Short mmCIF file of C-alpha atoms in Angstrom, two decimals:
data_model
loop_
_atom_site.label_atom_id
_atom_site.label_comp_id
_atom_site.label_asym_id
_atom_site.label_seq_id
_atom_site.Cartn_x
_atom_site.Cartn_y
_atom_site.Cartn_z
CA MET A 1 -3.09 -14.98 32.53
CA ILE A 2 -2.25 -13.79 29.01
CA ARG A 3 -5.77 -14.29 27.69
CA PRO A 4 -7.54 -12.16 30.36
CA LEU A 5 -4.93 -9.44 29.82
CA LYS A 6 -5.48 -9.57 26.08
CA ASN A 7 -9.26 -9.44 26.48
CA GLY A 8 -8.96 -6.51 28.88
CA LEU A 9 -6.71 -4.62 26.47
CA LEU A 10 -9.11 -5.26 23.61
CA ALA A 11 -12.06 -4.04 25.70
CA PHE A 12 -10.09 -0.86 26.46
CA VAL A 13 -9.28 -0.28 22.78
CA ARG A 14 -12.96 -0.68 21.93
CA PHE A 15 -13.71 2.39 24.01
CA PHE A 16 -12.18 4.31 21.10
CA ASP A 17 -12.94 2.02 18.15
CA THR A 18 -15.93 -0.26 18.66
CA SER A 19 -14.97 -2.39 15.66
CA ALA A 20 -11.47 -3.22 16.95
CA GLY A 21 -10.59 -6.91 17.01
CA HIS A 22 -13.17 -9.61 16.43
CA VAL A 23 -16.58 -8.29 17.38
CA ASP A 24 -19.22 -10.95 17.95
CA LYS A 25 -22.19 -9.83 15.85
CA ARG A 26 -24.52 -12.25 17.66
CA THR A 27 -26.04 -9.66 19.95
CA HIS A 28 -28.25 -10.52 22.92
CA ILE A 29 -27.03 -14.15 22.96
CA GLY A 30 -25.61 -15.71 26.11
CA PRO A 31 -25.75 -15.00 29.84
CA ASN A 32 -25.94 -11.55 31.41
CA LYS A 33 -22.19 -11.42 31.94
CA ILE A 34 -20.76 -8.02 32.82
CA GLU A 35 -17.62 -6.76 31.10
CA TRP A 36 -16.28 -4.96 34.16
CA LEU A 37 -14.07 -2.54 32.25
CA ARG A 38 -17.21 -1.08 30.72
CA TRP A 39 -18.18 0.24 34.14
CA PHE A 40 -15.27 2.68 33.92
CA PRO A 41 -17.13 5.41 31.92
CA PHE A 42 -20.04 5.36 34.37
CA VAL A 43 -17.76 5.57 37.39
CA LEU A 44 -15.80 8.39 35.75
CA LEU A 45 -18.89 10.38 34.75
CA HIS A 46 -20.47 10.05 38.19
CA GLY A 47 -17.22 10.76 39.98
CA MET A 48 -16.54 13.92 38.01
CA CYS A 49 -19.92 15.29 39.12
CA LEU A 50 -18.41 15.57 42.60
CA GLY A 51 -16.30 18.34 41.10
CA VAL A 52 -19.15 20.75 41.88
CA ILE A 53 -17.75 20.78 45.43
CA TRP A 54 -14.57 22.48 44.20
CA VAL A 55 -15.72 24.51 41.19
CA GLY A 56 -18.85 25.87 42.87
CA THR A 57 -21.83 27.08 40.94
CA SER A 58 -23.09 30.09 39.04
CA PRO A 59 -26.38 30.95 37.34
CA VAL A 60 -24.82 30.66 33.88
CA ALA A 61 -23.33 27.22 34.63
CA VAL A 62 -26.68 25.89 35.86
CA ALA A 63 -28.43 27.43 32.83
CA VAL A 64 -26.00 25.75 30.43
CA CYS A 65 -26.44 22.47 32.31
CA LEU A 66 -30.21 22.62 31.88
CA ALA A 67 -29.93 23.70 28.25
CA MET A 68 -27.57 20.82 27.45
CA TYR A 69 -29.99 18.46 29.17
CA VAL A 70 -33.01 19.61 27.16
CA VAL A 71 -31.27 19.89 23.79
CA ARG A 72 -29.58 16.51 24.03
CA MET A 73 -32.66 14.83 25.50
CA PHE A 74 -34.55 16.05 22.44
CA ALA A 75 -31.85 14.58 20.19
CA ILE A 76 -32.25 11.23 21.95
CA THR A 77 -36.05 11.18 22.14
CA GLY A 78 -36.78 12.88 18.83
CA PHE A 79 -34.07 11.36 16.66
CA TYR A 80 -32.34 8.39 18.29
CA HIS A 81 -35.77 7.07 19.27
CA ARG A 82 -38.58 8.34 17.07
CA TYR A 83 -36.49 8.82 13.93
CA PHE A 84 -33.64 6.29 13.84
CA SER A 85 -35.40 3.53 15.79
CA HIS A 86 -38.97 3.90 14.48
CA ARG A 87 -38.76 6.09 11.36
CA THR A 88 -41.90 7.99 12.30
CA PHE A 89 -40.96 10.98 10.14
CA LYS A 90 -38.50 11.97 7.44
CA ALA A 91 -35.48 14.27 7.54
CA PRO A 92 -32.89 15.49 5.02
CA ARG A 93 -29.54 13.74 5.23
CA ALA A 94 -27.79 16.81 6.65
CA VAL A 95 -30.35 17.16 9.47
CA GLN A 96 -30.16 13.42 10.09
CA PHE A 97 -26.38 13.65 10.54
CA LEU A 98 -26.39 16.79 12.69
CA MET A 99 -29.00 15.35 15.05
CA ALA A 100 -27.07 12.08 15.19
CA VAL A 101 -24.00 14.05 16.28
CA LEU A 102 -26.04 15.89 18.90
CA GLY A 103 -27.50 12.62 20.17
CA ASN A 104 -24.05 11.03 20.22
CA SER A 105 -22.81 13.89 22.43
CA ALA A 106 -25.07 12.50 25.18
CA ALA A 107 -22.63 9.57 25.59
CA GLN A 108 -25.31 6.95 24.92
CA ARG A 109 -23.33 5.18 22.19
CA GLY A 110 -23.87 5.58 18.45
CA PRO A 111 -27.16 5.96 16.57
CA LEU A 112 -27.03 2.52 14.92
CA TRP A 113 -26.23 0.77 18.20
CA TRP A 114 -29.03 2.63 19.97
CA ALA A 115 -31.59 1.92 17.24
CA SER A 116 -30.65 -1.74 16.83
CA HIS A 117 -31.02 -2.45 20.52
CA HIS A 118 -34.27 -0.51 20.73
CA ARG A 119 -35.78 -2.42 17.82
CA HIS A 120 -34.78 -5.64 19.56
CA HIS A 121 -36.50 -4.37 22.73
CA HIS A 122 -39.80 -3.88 20.91
CA LYS A 123 -39.55 -7.28 19.26
CA TYR A 124 -39.15 -9.06 22.61
CA SER A 125 -40.58 -6.52 25.05
CA ASP A 126 -40.69 -7.93 28.60
CA GLU A 127 -39.70 -11.39 27.40
CA VAL A 128 -36.49 -13.14 28.46
CA GLU A 129 -34.77 -11.91 25.27
CA ASP A 130 -35.52 -8.27 26.17
CA ALA A 131 -32.13 -6.91 27.25
CA HIS A 132 -33.56 -4.41 29.73
CA SER A 133 -36.86 -5.76 30.99
CA PRO A 134 -37.15 -5.06 34.73
CA HIS A 135 -39.54 -7.99 35.03
CA GLN A 136 -37.03 -10.43 33.58
CA HIS A 137 -33.72 -9.02 34.83
CA GLY A 138 -34.47 -6.70 37.75
CA PHE A 139 -34.47 -2.93 38.19
CA MET A 140 -30.72 -2.22 38.33
CA TRP A 141 -29.93 -4.42 35.35
CA SER A 142 -32.64 -2.79 33.23
CA HIS A 143 -31.53 0.68 34.32
CA ILE A 144 -27.78 0.45 33.75
CA GLY A 145 -26.38 -3.08 34.02
CA TRP A 146 -27.42 -4.31 30.58
CA ILE A 147 -25.25 -1.68 28.86
CA THR A 148 -22.13 -3.18 30.46
CA ALA A 149 -22.88 -6.74 29.32
CA LYS A 150 -20.53 -8.14 26.71
CA LYS A 151 -23.40 -9.60 24.69
CA ASN A 152 -24.96 -6.14 24.30
CA PHE A 153 -21.80 -4.38 23.15
CA ALA A 154 -22.02 -4.90 19.39
CA THR A 155 -24.31 -3.19 16.92
CA ASP A 156 -26.68 -5.57 15.14
CA PHE A 157 -26.28 -4.13 11.65
CA GLU A 158 -28.75 -6.64 10.22
CA SER A 159 -31.55 -4.96 12.16
CA VAL A 160 -30.71 -1.46 10.89
CA PRO A 161 -29.98 -1.84 7.14
CA ASP A 162 -31.84 1.42 6.50
CA LEU A 163 -29.28 3.26 8.65
CA ALA A 164 -26.14 1.27 7.85
CA LYS A 165 -26.18 2.55 4.26
CA PHE A 166 -25.03 5.99 5.49
CA PRO A 167 -21.23 5.96 6.01
CA GLU A 168 -21.32 9.04 8.23
CA LEU A 169 -23.66 7.27 10.66
CA VAL A 170 -21.49 4.16 10.60
CA PHE A 171 -18.48 6.37 11.41
CA LEU A 172 -20.26 7.91 14.41
CA ASP A 173 -21.26 4.45 15.55
CA ARG A 174 -17.73 3.08 15.25
CA PHE A 175 -16.01 5.97 17.04
CA ASP A 176 -18.84 6.71 19.45
CA VAL A 177 -16.59 8.22 22.14
CA LEU A 178 -15.24 10.96 19.86
CA VAL A 179 -18.18 13.36 19.96
CA PRO A 180 -18.70 13.17 23.77
CA VAL A 181 -15.00 13.93 24.33
CA LEU A 182 -15.16 16.89 21.94
CA THR A 183 -18.31 18.09 23.71
CA GLY A 184 -16.45 18.07 27.01
CA PHE A 185 -13.64 20.15 25.53
CA ALA A 186 -16.21 22.54 24.01
CA MET A 187 -17.80 23.08 27.42
CA PHE A 188 -14.40 23.79 28.97
CA PHE A 189 -13.45 26.36 26.35
CA LEU A 190 -16.91 27.93 26.56
CA GLY A 191 -16.27 28.55 30.25
CA VAL A 192 -12.82 29.99 29.52
CA LEU A 193 -14.30 32.30 26.87
CA LEU A 194 -17.15 33.48 29.10
CA ASN A 195 -14.73 34.15 31.94
CA HIS A 196 -12.53 36.21 29.62
CA LEU A 197 -15.31 38.22 27.99
CA TRP A 198 -17.71 38.58 30.92
CA PRO A 199 -15.88 37.90 34.21
CA GLY A 200 -18.95 39.11 36.07
CA LEU A 201 -20.65 35.81 35.21
CA GLU A 202 -18.27 34.20 37.72
CA THR A 203 -17.75 31.02 35.75
CA SER A 204 -14.66 29.19 34.51
CA GLY A 205 -13.55 26.44 32.18
CA MET A 206 -13.64 23.76 34.87
CA GLN A 207 -16.98 24.92 36.22
CA MET A 208 -18.55 24.79 32.78
CA LEU A 209 -16.98 21.39 32.10
CA ILE A 210 -18.38 19.95 35.32
CA TRP A 211 -21.86 21.47 35.03
CA GLY A 212 -22.29 21.73 31.27
CA PHE A 213 -20.98 18.29 30.46
CA PHE A 214 -20.63 15.90 33.41
CA VAL A 215 -23.65 16.86 35.54
CA SER A 216 -25.83 17.40 32.48
CA THR A 217 -24.78 14.08 30.93
CA ILE A 218 -25.44 12.08 34.10
CA LEU A 219 -28.87 13.67 34.60
CA LEU A 220 -29.63 12.94 30.95
CA PHE A 221 -28.42 9.36 31.21
CA HIS A 222 -30.54 8.50 34.23
CA GLY A 223 -33.50 10.40 32.79
CA THR A 224 -33.34 8.33 29.61
CA CYS A 225 -32.82 5.07 31.50
CA THR A 226 -35.97 5.57 33.57
CA ILE A 227 -37.90 4.58 30.45
CA ASN A 228 -36.17 1.19 30.44
CA SER A 229 -36.41 0.59 34.18
CA LEU A 230 -39.48 2.45 35.46
CA SER A 231 -41.91 2.76 32.54
CA HIS A 232 -42.57 -0.98 32.71
CA LEU A 233 -43.16 -0.81 36.48
CA ILE A 234 -45.03 2.39 37.42
CA GLY A 235 -47.93 4.24 35.86
CA ARG A 236 -51.22 3.33 34.22
CA ARG A 237 -52.03 1.02 31.32
CA ARG A 238 -54.53 2.44 28.85
CA TYR A 239 -53.99 -0.33 26.29
CA GLN A 240 -53.68 -4.07 26.82
CA THR A 241 -50.35 -4.56 25.07
CA SER A 242 -48.44 -7.83 25.19
CA ASP A 243 -45.90 -6.29 27.58
CA ASP A 244 -46.21 -4.30 30.82
CA SER A 245 -45.55 -0.83 29.36
CA ARG A 246 -47.15 2.03 31.28
CA ASN A 247 -47.96 5.73 31.02
CA SER A 248 -46.42 8.09 33.58
CA TRP A 249 -46.85 11.86 33.54
CA ILE A 250 -43.83 12.21 35.83
CA LEU A 251 -41.54 10.34 33.41
CA ALA A 252 -43.07 12.36 30.57
CA ILE A 253 -41.79 15.55 32.23
CA ILE A 254 -38.30 14.13 32.76
CA THR A 255 -38.00 12.78 29.21
CA LEU A 256 -39.85 15.40 27.15
CA GLY A 257 -42.78 13.10 26.42
CA GLU A 258 -41.36 9.58 26.46
CA GLY A 259 -43.29 8.76 29.62
CA TRP A 260 -46.41 7.92 27.60
CA HIS A 261 -44.81 4.54 27.12
CA ASN A 262 -47.92 2.39 26.98
CA ASN A 263 -49.22 4.61 24.18
CA HIS A 264 -45.95 4.15 22.35
CA HIS A 265 -45.86 0.36 22.68
CA TYR A 266 -49.46 0.22 21.52
CA TYR A 267 -48.79 2.19 18.32
CA GLN A 268 -45.10 2.66 17.56
CA SER A 269 -45.63 4.27 14.15
CA SER A 270 -46.84 7.57 15.60
CA THR A 271 -44.45 10.50 15.91
CA ARG A 272 -46.45 11.62 18.91
CA ASN A 273 -46.35 9.63 22.16
CA GLY A 274 -48.88 11.80 23.97
CA PHE A 275 -52.02 10.72 22.12
CA TYR A 276 -54.36 13.29 23.70
CA TRP A 277 -54.03 17.06 23.98
CA TYR A 278 -53.51 16.89 27.75
CA GLU A 279 -50.66 14.39 27.41
CA TYR A 280 -47.81 16.85 26.99
CA ASP A 281 -45.16 15.70 24.56
CA VAL A 282 -42.42 18.31 24.28
CA THR A 283 -40.48 16.19 21.80
CA PHE A 284 -43.44 16.21 19.44
CA TYR A 285 -43.91 19.95 19.86
CA MET A 286 -40.25 20.56 18.96
CA LEU A 287 -40.49 18.25 15.94
CA THR A 288 -43.60 20.12 14.85
CA VAL A 289 -41.68 23.42 14.94
CA MET A 290 -38.89 21.78 12.93
CA SER A 291 -41.48 20.68 10.36
CA TRP A 292 -42.72 24.27 10.05
CA LEU A 293 -39.14 25.30 9.32
CA GLY A 294 -38.77 22.59 6.68
CA LEU A 295 -36.15 20.67 8.66
CA VAL A 296 -38.28 17.51 8.96
CA ARG A 297 -41.44 16.33 7.24
CA ASP A 298 -44.19 13.71 7.15
CA LEU A 299 -44.76 13.44 10.90
CA LYS A 300 -47.03 10.44 11.40
CA PRO A 301 -50.11 10.90 13.63
CA VAL A 302 -51.92 8.14 15.47
CA PRO A 303 -55.22 7.41 13.68
CA ILE A 304 -58.17 8.40 15.86
CA ALA A 305 -59.83 5.03 15.30
CA VAL A 306 -56.69 3.28 16.54
CA ARG A 307 -56.22 5.68 19.44
CA ASP A 308 -59.75 5.22 20.77
CA ARG A 309 -59.74 1.42 20.49
CA ARG A 310 -59.66 0.57 24.22
CA PRO A 311 -59.56 -0.83 26.89
CA GLU A 312 -59.66 -4.24 25.25
CA ALA A 313 -57.30 -3.02 22.51
CA THR A 314 -54.22 -4.99 21.55
CA VAL A 315 -51.24 -3.85 19.52
CA PRO A 316 -52.43 -2.91 16.00
CA GLU A 317 -50.90 -4.99 13.22
CA GLU A 318 -49.98 -1.86 11.30
CA ALA A 319 -47.71 -0.63 14.11
CA ALA A 320 -44.07 -0.64 13.04
#
């Protein structure tokens, strides 16, 4: 009786400090055993979305919700994924940190945790070791269940030595709940401020909290997770990769360009997932604008010879 209570208390403390207690660094090892307390954030986030029934809606609240979705989705796709996980371009340390904070505000854990698990995914894509392969573990597990598994809780620092050398990123990773909580407070006070300065907008602190943070975060979470669960199930395969990754224009809309998943698994070193002009990749467009402003540099293209090597193409050896 004492041991389960102790383990439950430790799991609760780790919501606030992921390094609390003894953290098993052997990630991805063991059965798919759910740590039930880790379902609490998902239940809370989804439950709070029901608050729209009481707070109502307003054009400004919906606009902020959509803006928070797009901005934070870009932080996830452009930086958590294409920068931290694959290093497909370079960024100054200040930009790296600010975008890590913005990505962390999406409540998808810290940048090192995200990158370490994603690198593991590419190493074992659609194999038993792949933590979120729908072919190996089913749709629901690949969509959300794997995040709640005890074996997937820790950050594998050995797989991200290039990121672990930055103490500010390690701090964000350790206290990964801090920024999302502060984001929620910021949304609340934004609503209070707007109501005070422009009451005609008909918004409030609670309305902005519900729409700007909770609804936006849940939409963002499920949008991101479709890449884990659906992009290995639906869509077309241009390249014969070793996994079942697929291209989907619908998922590309939802995720600002991540839906060209077969392209990405074929050549991971490219900053651009949409290899052809008609494959819209909003994340790449936004990174291109940032490069014009000097905020990022050295965006890596996909070589034309590599791009056009199909349909018998396999994953190029030079892909990271």
